[in-house]
Tab-separated table of C-alpha atoms in Angstrom:
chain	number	residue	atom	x	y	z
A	1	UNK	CA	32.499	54.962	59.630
A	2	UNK	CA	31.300	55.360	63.231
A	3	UNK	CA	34.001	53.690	65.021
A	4	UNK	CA	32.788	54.643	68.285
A	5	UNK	CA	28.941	52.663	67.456
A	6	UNK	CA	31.375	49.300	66.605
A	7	UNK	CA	33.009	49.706	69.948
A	8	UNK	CA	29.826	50.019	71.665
A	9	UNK	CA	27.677	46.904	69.714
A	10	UNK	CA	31.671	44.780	69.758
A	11	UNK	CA	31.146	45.230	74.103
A	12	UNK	CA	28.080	43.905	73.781
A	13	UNK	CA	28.640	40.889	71.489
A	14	UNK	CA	31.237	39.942	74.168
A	15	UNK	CA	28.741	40.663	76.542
A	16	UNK	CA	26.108	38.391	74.536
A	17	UNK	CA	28.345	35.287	73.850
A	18	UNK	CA	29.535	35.136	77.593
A	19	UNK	CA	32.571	36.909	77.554
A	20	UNK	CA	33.525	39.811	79.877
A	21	UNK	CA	34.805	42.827	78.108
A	22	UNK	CA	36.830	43.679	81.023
A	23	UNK	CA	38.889	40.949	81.545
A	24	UNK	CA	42.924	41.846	80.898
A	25	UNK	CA	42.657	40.261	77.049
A	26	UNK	CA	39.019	41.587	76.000
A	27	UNK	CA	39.039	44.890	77.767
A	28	UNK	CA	40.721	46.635	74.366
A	29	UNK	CA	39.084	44.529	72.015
A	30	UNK	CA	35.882	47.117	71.240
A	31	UNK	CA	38.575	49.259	69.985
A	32	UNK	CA	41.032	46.933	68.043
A	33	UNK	CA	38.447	45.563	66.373
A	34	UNK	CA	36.866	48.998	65.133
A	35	UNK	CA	39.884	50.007	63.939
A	36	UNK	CA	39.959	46.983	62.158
A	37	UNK	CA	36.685	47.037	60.252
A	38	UNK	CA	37.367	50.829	59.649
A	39	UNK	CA	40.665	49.400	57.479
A	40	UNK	CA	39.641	46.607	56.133
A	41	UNK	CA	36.291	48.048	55.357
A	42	UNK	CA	37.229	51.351	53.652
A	43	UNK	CA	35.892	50.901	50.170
A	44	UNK	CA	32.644	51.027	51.778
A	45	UNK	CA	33.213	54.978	51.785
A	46	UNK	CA	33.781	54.790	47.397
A	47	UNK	CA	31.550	54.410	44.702
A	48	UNK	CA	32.708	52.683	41.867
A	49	UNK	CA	33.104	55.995	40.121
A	50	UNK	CA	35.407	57.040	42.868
A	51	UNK	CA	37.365	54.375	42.950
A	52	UNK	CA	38.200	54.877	39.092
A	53	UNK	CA	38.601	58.614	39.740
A	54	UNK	CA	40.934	57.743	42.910
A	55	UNK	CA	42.939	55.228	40.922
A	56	UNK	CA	42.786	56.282	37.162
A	57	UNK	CA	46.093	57.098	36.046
A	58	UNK	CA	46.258	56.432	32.852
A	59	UNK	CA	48.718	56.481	29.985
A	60	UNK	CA	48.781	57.240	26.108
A	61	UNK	CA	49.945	54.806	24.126
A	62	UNK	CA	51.427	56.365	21.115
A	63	UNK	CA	50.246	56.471	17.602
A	64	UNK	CA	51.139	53.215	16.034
A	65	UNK	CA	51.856	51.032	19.304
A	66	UNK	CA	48.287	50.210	19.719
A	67	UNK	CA	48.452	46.860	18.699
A	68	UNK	CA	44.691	45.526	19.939
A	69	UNK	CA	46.130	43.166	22.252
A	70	UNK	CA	44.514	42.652	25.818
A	71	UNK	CA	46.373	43.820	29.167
A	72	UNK	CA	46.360	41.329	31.665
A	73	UNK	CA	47.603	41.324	35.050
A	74	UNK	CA	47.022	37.956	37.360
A	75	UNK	CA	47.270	36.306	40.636
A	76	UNK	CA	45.749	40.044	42.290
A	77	UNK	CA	45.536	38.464	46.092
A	78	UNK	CA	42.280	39.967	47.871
A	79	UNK	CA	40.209	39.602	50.234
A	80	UNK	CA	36.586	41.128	51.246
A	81	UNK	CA	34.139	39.799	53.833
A	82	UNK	CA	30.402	37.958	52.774
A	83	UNK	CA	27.438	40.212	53.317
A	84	UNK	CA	25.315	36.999	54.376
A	85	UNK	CA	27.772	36.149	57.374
A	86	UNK	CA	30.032	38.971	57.691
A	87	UNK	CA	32.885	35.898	57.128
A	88	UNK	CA	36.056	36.249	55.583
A	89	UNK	CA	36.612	35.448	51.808
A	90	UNK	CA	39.872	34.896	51.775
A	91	UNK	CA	43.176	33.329	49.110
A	92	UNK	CA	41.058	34.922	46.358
A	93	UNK	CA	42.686	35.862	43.451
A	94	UNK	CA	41.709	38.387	41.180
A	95	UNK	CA	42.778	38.058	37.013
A	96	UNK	CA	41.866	41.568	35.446
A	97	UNK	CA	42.128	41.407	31.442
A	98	UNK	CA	40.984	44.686	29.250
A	99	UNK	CA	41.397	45.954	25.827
A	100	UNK	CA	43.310	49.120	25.666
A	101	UNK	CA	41.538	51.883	23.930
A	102	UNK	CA	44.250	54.659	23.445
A	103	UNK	CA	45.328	54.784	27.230
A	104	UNK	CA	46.434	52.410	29.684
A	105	UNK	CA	46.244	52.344	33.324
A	106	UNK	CA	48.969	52.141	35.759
A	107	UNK	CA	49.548	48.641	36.446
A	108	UNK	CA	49.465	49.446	40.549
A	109	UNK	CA	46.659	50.710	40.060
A	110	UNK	CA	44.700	47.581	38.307
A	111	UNK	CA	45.675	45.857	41.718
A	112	UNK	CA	44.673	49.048	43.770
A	113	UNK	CA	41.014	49.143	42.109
A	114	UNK	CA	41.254	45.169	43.029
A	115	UNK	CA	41.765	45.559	46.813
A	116	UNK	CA	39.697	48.596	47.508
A	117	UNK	CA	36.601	47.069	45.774
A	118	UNK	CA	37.140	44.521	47.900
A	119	UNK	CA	36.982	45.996	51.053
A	120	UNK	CA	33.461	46.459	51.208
A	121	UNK	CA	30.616	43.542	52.556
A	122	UNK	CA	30.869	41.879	48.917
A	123	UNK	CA	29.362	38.516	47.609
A	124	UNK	CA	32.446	37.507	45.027
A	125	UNK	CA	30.064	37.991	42.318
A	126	UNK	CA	28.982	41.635	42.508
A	127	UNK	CA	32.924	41.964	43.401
A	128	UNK	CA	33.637	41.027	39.992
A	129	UNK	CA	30.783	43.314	38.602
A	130	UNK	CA	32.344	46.235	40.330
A	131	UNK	CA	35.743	45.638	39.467
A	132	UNK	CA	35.043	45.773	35.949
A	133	UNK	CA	32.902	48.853	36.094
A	134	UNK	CA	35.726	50.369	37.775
A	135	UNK	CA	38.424	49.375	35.352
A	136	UNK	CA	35.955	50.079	32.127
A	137	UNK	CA	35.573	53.675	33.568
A	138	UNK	CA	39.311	54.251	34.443
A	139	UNK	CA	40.097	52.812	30.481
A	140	UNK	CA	37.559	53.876	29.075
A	141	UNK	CA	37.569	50.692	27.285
A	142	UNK	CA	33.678	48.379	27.045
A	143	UNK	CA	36.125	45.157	26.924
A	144	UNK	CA	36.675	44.201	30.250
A	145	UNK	CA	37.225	40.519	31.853
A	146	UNK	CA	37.605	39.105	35.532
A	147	UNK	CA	37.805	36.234	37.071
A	148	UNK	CA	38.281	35.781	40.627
A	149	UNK	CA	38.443	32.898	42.290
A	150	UNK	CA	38.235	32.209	46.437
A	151	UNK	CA	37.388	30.528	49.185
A	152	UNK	CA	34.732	31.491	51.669
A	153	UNK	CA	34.811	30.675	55.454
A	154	UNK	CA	30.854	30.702	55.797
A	155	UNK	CA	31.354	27.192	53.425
A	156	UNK	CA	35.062	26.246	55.336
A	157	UNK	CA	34.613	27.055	59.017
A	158	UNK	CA	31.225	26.832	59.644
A	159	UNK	CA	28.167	25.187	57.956
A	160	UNK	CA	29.394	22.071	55.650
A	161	UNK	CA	32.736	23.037	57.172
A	162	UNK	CA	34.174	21.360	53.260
A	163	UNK	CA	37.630	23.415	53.497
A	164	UNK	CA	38.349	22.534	49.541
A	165	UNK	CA	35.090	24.319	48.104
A	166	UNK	CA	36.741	26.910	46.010
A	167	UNK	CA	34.493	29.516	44.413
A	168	UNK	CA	35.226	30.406	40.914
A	169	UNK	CA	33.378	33.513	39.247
A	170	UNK	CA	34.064	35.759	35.897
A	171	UNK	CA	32.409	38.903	34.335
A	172	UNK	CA	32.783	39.133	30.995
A	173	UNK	CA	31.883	42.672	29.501
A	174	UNK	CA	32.415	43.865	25.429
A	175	UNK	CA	34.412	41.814	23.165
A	176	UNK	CA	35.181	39.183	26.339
A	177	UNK	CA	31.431	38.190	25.839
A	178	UNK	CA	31.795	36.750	22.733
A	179	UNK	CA	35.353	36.596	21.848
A	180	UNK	CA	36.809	33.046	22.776
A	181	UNK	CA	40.359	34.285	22.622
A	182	UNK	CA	39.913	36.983	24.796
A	183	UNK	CA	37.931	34.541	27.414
A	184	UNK	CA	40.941	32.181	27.482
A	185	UNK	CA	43.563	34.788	28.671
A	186	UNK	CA	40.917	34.237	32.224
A	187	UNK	CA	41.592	30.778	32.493
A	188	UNK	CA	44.318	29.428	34.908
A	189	UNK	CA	47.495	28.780	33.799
């Protein structure tokens, strides 16, 4: 990430909505706010594939204890930033459901795969999309489900400004396609 080009084009914003970037309180703005896309931007530097490679611990379960049974893990707080607007997306919460095939994964690293797909320019659909790519390839398991659900600030502080719209999206890969069970272990509780 070119912190140094954010600095520069951050100035000039300032520059462009009025503002002068040398005043006391602006003058080491530039800089605090590069270092603050280069955080809470970093999965931009991953692939999916290297995201599952970085965060694919996984673990045999042992002859007999497979049982079929889904892993779920719920409530995963994110939060990634709208390609259209560059906004926030923000109080989302991520449920991650898959069917175990042999191995498990690390159940910090379910909400690690979460965050760092997240940190990237998203829309909350593709999010999901890449989350269970990611979590297929670390399981190697086809049956996959997410849901996440959000709110975006391009729809709360700015346009219709309606603060309650809550955005609600799931991918549903394998068995979660067509298995009804497996669906409702998405669904709120």
């Amino acid at each position: 990430m070119d912190t140094k080009a954010i600095e520069y084009h951050v100035r000039e914003i300032l520059k462009a909505i009025g503002e002068d970037p040398e005043r006391e309180g602006l003058r080491e703005t530039p800089c605090r706010v590069a270092k603050m896309y280069e955080e809470m931007l970093a999965g931009t530097g991953y692939s999916n594939h290297e995201i599952a490679e970085m965060f694919g611990k996984t673990f045999e379960i042992p002859d007999g204890e497979q049982t079929g049974s889904a892993i779920v893990m719920r409530d995963i707080t994110v939060f990634s930033y709208c390609e259209h607007h560059m906004a926030l997306m923000y109080d989302m919460q991520v449920s991650v459901a898959y069917v175990p095939r042999g191995r498990v994964l690390g159940l910090s690293k379910i909400a690690r795969i979460c965050d760092m797909a997240a940190r990237r320019l998203q829309l909350q659909e593709r999010l999901g999309h890449d989350i269970a790519e990611i979590i297929s390839e670390a399981t190697d398991s086809p049956d996959v489900g997410i849901r996440i659900s959000g709110y975006h600030s391009c729809m709360t502080a700015r346009g219709i400004r309606n603060i309650s719209a809550q955005t609600v999206t799931k991918t549903l890969c394998g068995a979660f396609k067509t298995d009804i069970g497996l669906q409702g272990l998405l669904e709120e509780k």
